[in-house]
XYZ file of C-alpha atoms in Angstrom:
319
model
C 12.659 18.556 3.483
C 9.036 19.638 3.555
C 5.710 19.293 1.844
C 4.270 21.950 -0.401
C 0.547 22.122 0.274
C -2.503 23.380 -1.551
C -5.752 22.940 0.338
C -8.871 21.964 -1.568
C -11.812 22.090 0.808
C -14.741 19.774 0.245
C -17.998 19.468 2.101
C -18.284 16.189 3.946
C -21.632 14.486 3.441
C -21.041 12.292 6.475
C -23.498 11.820 9.297
C -23.516 14.670 11.859
C -21.755 12.472 14.436
C -18.773 12.000 12.142
C -15.859 14.404 11.887
C -15.786 17.132 9.235
C -12.736 16.845 7.009
C -11.100 18.414 3.990
C -8.750 17.186 1.288
C -5.298 18.593 0.610
C -2.899 18.066 -2.274
C 0.719 17.833 -1.160
C 4.140 17.160 -2.696
C 7.268 15.685 -1.134
C 10.679 16.115 -2.788
C 12.241 12.732 -3.609
C 15.725 11.426 -4.360
C 15.436 11.699 -8.138
C 15.036 15.456 -8.046
C 11.313 15.048 -8.618
C 8.483 15.058 -6.114
C 5.871 12.622 -4.872
C 2.229 13.592 -5.068
C 0.368 12.931 -1.813
C -3.407 13.193 -1.374
C -4.282 14.000 2.226
C -7.678 13.581 3.880
C -7.616 15.791 6.949
C -10.144 15.558 9.811
C -10.862 18.681 11.832
C -9.448 17.092 15.007
C -7.129 14.205 14.113
C -6.843 11.331 16.569
C -4.444 9.173 14.545
C -2.271 9.291 11.437
C -2.130 6.800 8.545
C 0.196 6.369 5.575
C -1.650 4.484 2.794
C 0.620 2.663 0.312
C -0.650 1.402 -3.038
C 0.590 -1.649 -4.923
C 1.756 -2.404 -8.458
C -0.062 -1.033 -11.555
C -2.008 1.451 -9.414
C -1.565 4.709 -7.558
C -2.981 6.302 -4.430
C -6.467 6.530 -5.928
C -7.106 2.945 -4.838
C -7.820 4.519 -1.436
C -10.065 7.430 -2.459
C -12.209 8.931 -5.198
C -12.648 12.538 -6.224
C -16.242 12.330 -5.004
C -15.083 11.699 -1.444
C -15.603 7.929 -1.322
C -13.162 5.200 -0.361
C -11.130 4.134 2.640
C -9.224 7.381 3.205
C -12.365 9.573 3.405
C -14.051 6.913 5.573
C -11.176 7.022 8.062
C -10.941 10.823 7.929
C -14.587 11.038 9.002
C -13.570 9.014 12.041
C -10.597 11.118 13.018
C -7.726 9.473 11.113
C -5.472 11.839 9.150
C -4.713 9.923 5.937
C -1.903 10.457 3.442
C -2.070 8.492 0.163
C 1.056 9.012 -1.980
C 1.607 8.135 -5.616
C 4.973 6.389 -5.494
C 7.673 7.571 -7.866
C 6.893 7.662 -11.619
C 3.262 6.749 -10.942
C 0.056 8.774 -10.827
C 0.567 12.504 -10.389
C 4.098 12.263 -9.020
C 6.696 14.173 -11.025
C 8.314 13.484 -13.365
C 5.989 11.100 -15.140
C 7.301 7.748 -16.352
C 9.190 8.178 -19.643
C 12.011 6.416 -21.553
C 15.248 6.833 -19.654
C 13.563 6.999 -16.245
C 13.551 4.014 -13.946
C 12.769 3.083 -10.331
C 13.444 0.017 -8.216
C 12.104 -1.588 -5.057
C 15.377 -0.631 -3.386
C 14.621 3.060 -3.991
C 11.079 2.716 -2.700
C 12.249 0.942 0.466
C 15.359 3.001 1.232
C 14.359 6.445 -0.045
C 10.706 7.226 -0.597
C 8.900 5.362 2.182
C 11.397 6.491 4.859
C 11.074 10.070 3.581
C 7.285 9.886 3.842
C 7.424 8.420 7.354
C 9.994 10.992 8.485
C 7.946 13.901 7.224
C 4.671 12.681 8.706
C 6.306 11.882 12.033
C 7.893 15.346 12.150
C 4.543 17.014 11.503
C 2.466 14.853 13.853
C 4.720 13.362 16.518
C 1.818 13.345 18.985
C -0.422 11.100 16.847
C -0.277 7.288 16.720
C 0.938 6.252 13.272
C -0.454 3.375 11.196
C 0.567 2.045 7.791
C -2.255 0.727 5.594
C -1.413 -1.030 2.346
C -2.913 -2.691 -0.665
C -1.277 -5.666 -2.383
C 2.429 -5.038 -3.152
C 2.369 -1.902 -1.028
C 2.341 -4.239 1.959
C 5.580 -5.889 0.811
C 7.283 -2.513 0.366
C 6.067 -1.334 3.786
C 7.228 -4.533 5.503
C 10.592 -4.328 3.745
C 11.106 -0.773 4.977
C 10.233 -1.681 8.576
C 12.464 -4.755 8.433
C 15.409 -2.751 7.112
C 14.895 0.151 9.533
C 13.724 -1.455 12.790
C 13.838 1.901 14.583
C 10.626 2.779 12.751
C 8.839 -0.044 14.528
C 9.054 2.079 17.686
C 6.972 4.784 15.997
C 4.382 2.719 14.095
C 1.372 1.538 16.104
C 0.139 -1.098 13.673
C -0.120 -2.322 10.093
C -3.247 -3.112 8.095
C -2.872 -4.970 4.810
C -5.465 -5.497 2.079
C -4.602 -8.525 -0.115
C -0.884 -8.300 0.670
C 1.338 -11.193 -0.383
C 4.980 -11.514 -1.375
C 4.879 -14.834 -3.239
C 2.156 -16.193 -5.516
C 2.420 -19.924 -4.908
C 0.867 -22.821 -6.795
C 0.575 -23.541 -10.493
C -3.028 -22.868 -11.412
C -3.944 -22.219 -15.073
C -4.726 -18.597 -14.153
C -1.266 -18.136 -12.643
C 0.465 -19.684 -15.647
C -1.461 -17.461 -18.049
C -1.754 -14.142 -16.208
C 1.386 -14.120 -14.070
C 3.956 -16.379 -15.725
C 3.131 -15.522 -19.344
C 1.441 -12.108 -19.410
C 2.988 -10.281 -16.439
C 6.398 -11.955 -16.334
C 7.441 -12.861 -19.896
C 5.449 -10.362 -21.926
C 6.065 -7.683 -19.322
C 9.840 -8.163 -19.557
C 9.747 -8.042 -23.364
C 7.670 -4.871 -23.292
C 10.000 -3.287 -20.741
C 12.981 -4.048 -22.968
C 11.475 -2.400 -26.048
C 9.229 0.299 -24.582
C 11.264 1.118 -21.444
C 8.103 0.618 -19.409
C 5.625 -2.151 -18.654
C 2.387 -0.974 -20.364
C -0.027 -2.210 -17.705
C -2.855 -0.027 -19.019
C -2.547 -1.367 -22.565
C -2.214 -4.918 -21.229
C -5.466 -4.451 -19.294
C -3.924 -5.278 -15.915
C -3.803 -1.900 -14.196
C -4.368 1.843 -14.229
C -0.722 2.979 -14.423
C 2.343 1.690 -16.283
C 5.377 0.419 -14.373
C 9.123 1.214 -14.498
C 11.241 -1.694 -15.812
C 13.343 -2.236 -12.664
C 10.363 -2.205 -10.315
C 8.609 -4.763 -12.518
C 11.700 -6.987 -12.652
C 12.121 -6.856 -8.863
C 8.443 -7.596 -8.312
C 8.513 -10.630 -10.606
C 11.534 -12.179 -8.898
C 10.103 -11.890 -5.400
C 6.606 -12.882 -6.474
C 7.798 -16.132 -8.025
C 9.478 -17.118 -4.766
C 13.046 -15.855 -4.719
C 14.383 -15.175 -1.190
C 13.211 -12.023 0.543
C 16.521 -10.229 0.062
C 17.251 -6.885 -1.573
C 17.885 -7.274 -5.287
C 20.250 -4.287 -5.298
C 22.495 -4.753 -2.258
C 21.516 -8.186 -0.920
C 20.069 -6.997 2.413
C 18.308 -9.950 4.107
C 14.796 -8.699 4.848
C 13.552 -12.081 6.048
C 16.198 -12.293 8.779
C 15.802 -8.631 9.736
C 12.025 -8.923 10.072
C 12.408 -11.765 12.579
C 15.270 -10.203 14.528
C 12.912 -7.944 16.474
C 9.260 -8.335 17.481
C 6.960 -7.500 14.572
C 4.099 -5.043 14.795
C 0.419 -5.871 15.417
C -1.060 -6.472 11.977
C -4.484 -6.915 10.433
C -4.676 -8.831 7.138
C -7.690 -8.796 4.807
C -8.133 -11.302 1.968
C -11.030 -11.472 -0.490
C -12.773 -14.836 -0.783
C -13.075 -14.304 -4.566
C -9.415 -13.306 -4.964
C -7.966 -16.550 -6.286
C -4.732 -15.205 -7.750
C -3.311 -11.864 -6.601
C -4.175 -12.075 -2.907
C -5.197 -15.637 -2.128
C -5.807 -16.415 1.514
C -2.998 -19.001 1.490
C -0.509 -16.464 0.124
C -1.658 -13.782 2.580
C -1.096 -16.247 5.421
C 2.340 -17.144 4.070
C 3.276 -13.466 4.007
C 2.166 -13.064 7.629
C 4.223 -16.112 8.657
C 7.281 -14.730 6.866
C 7.282 -11.784 9.278
C 7.738 -14.029 12.300
C 5.561 -14.427 15.409
C 3.367 -11.394 15.999
C -0.173 -10.278 16.790
C -1.656 -11.187 13.392
C -5.378 -11.173 12.658
C -6.383 -12.522 9.240
C -9.895 -11.830 7.954
C -11.472 -13.499 4.913
C -13.995 -11.177 3.274
C -16.929 -13.067 1.789
C -20.511 -14.096 2.298
C -19.463 -17.095 4.366
C -17.942 -14.668 6.876
C -21.036 -12.459 7.011
C -20.160 -9.937 4.297
C -22.760 -8.776 1.802
C -20.672 -10.104 -1.098
C -17.594 -12.121 -1.987
C -14.702 -9.699 -2.455
C -11.911 -9.829 -5.030
C -8.529 -8.116 -5.192
C -9.389 -4.436 -5.691
C -13.056 -4.204 -4.758
C -12.294 -4.919 -1.102
C -11.196 -1.266 -1.174
C -13.331 0.213 -3.960
C -16.793 -1.381 -3.636
C -19.405 0.798 -1.862
C -20.347 -2.084 0.427
C -16.826 -2.140 1.873
C -17.733 0.793 4.115
C -20.474 -1.367 5.628
C -18.807 -4.791 5.577
C -15.246 -4.298 6.807
C -14.088 -0.664 6.917
C -15.709 -0.402 10.382
C -13.738 -3.491 11.461
C -10.493 -1.789 10.456
C -11.524 1.392 12.252
C -12.368 -0.539 15.433
C -9.029 -2.388 15.262
C -7.173 0.918 14.968
C -9.225 2.588 17.700
C -8.420 -0.208 20.140
C -4.760 0.717 19.703
C -4.789 4.502 19.629
C -7.341 4.935 22.440
C -5.298 2.930 24.951
């Protein structure tokens, strides 16, 4: 199994002290007979490797823009080789979501993420490997590492932006946006349209496959952390072996999809480990109070906390 690659060189506008880099479009064959689109940001002399996993109702573009902005270009300028895939049936991955096509969390955890890790490890066995996630991407990454503990020997650390498994509490916003709009209306739409129309609902940039949405809803409302296809107990597996050093970011203005309390609960669910949790807001010295997505997409992120992530990674790959 291998990537097809087409290099698209771009001029880095970074400071002279930062590494020159280029972007590359890549594809990885996946279990459905299709292929995953992967956007790579490639420094001239890589010092580390990162797999960046997006969450629900989004694709890999949460980590980069076509103009060369975002977390992946920021890290590439500092020597981190970044790969940002569009998970199956999302973004530019092929085939596109259509009636009759479906995808579950089980497939993401047991097929696509292991395939991505295997390919990257085979290509760059000499580089320390990190997994960086946004929102539900953190749950999928943790599930994969819980199910396949051998991968914990090859991953240096995890960095999560607004990652949570369960949305706790009963706020009016949760009842309206999660319980009614995302859960009930989403399930009705999936039944009739064979997709969850996140774009039309105004809750995301890509639509979601019915099974992935159904799995997400069940875990998010607090069902046990066990596989909804074969019953594998992720919670027990995560605690059966020491968990990886992890950095957790939460936005102070994110009061629903990545609340600090839910981020902390997710960290605790993984068992005792080196966990650093950072609240991003003015009270913590940031230039602004961050929400759910803008902690990755706002221009000030590269001043406020991207350097913190880079320092945290450097401490581990420069040992």
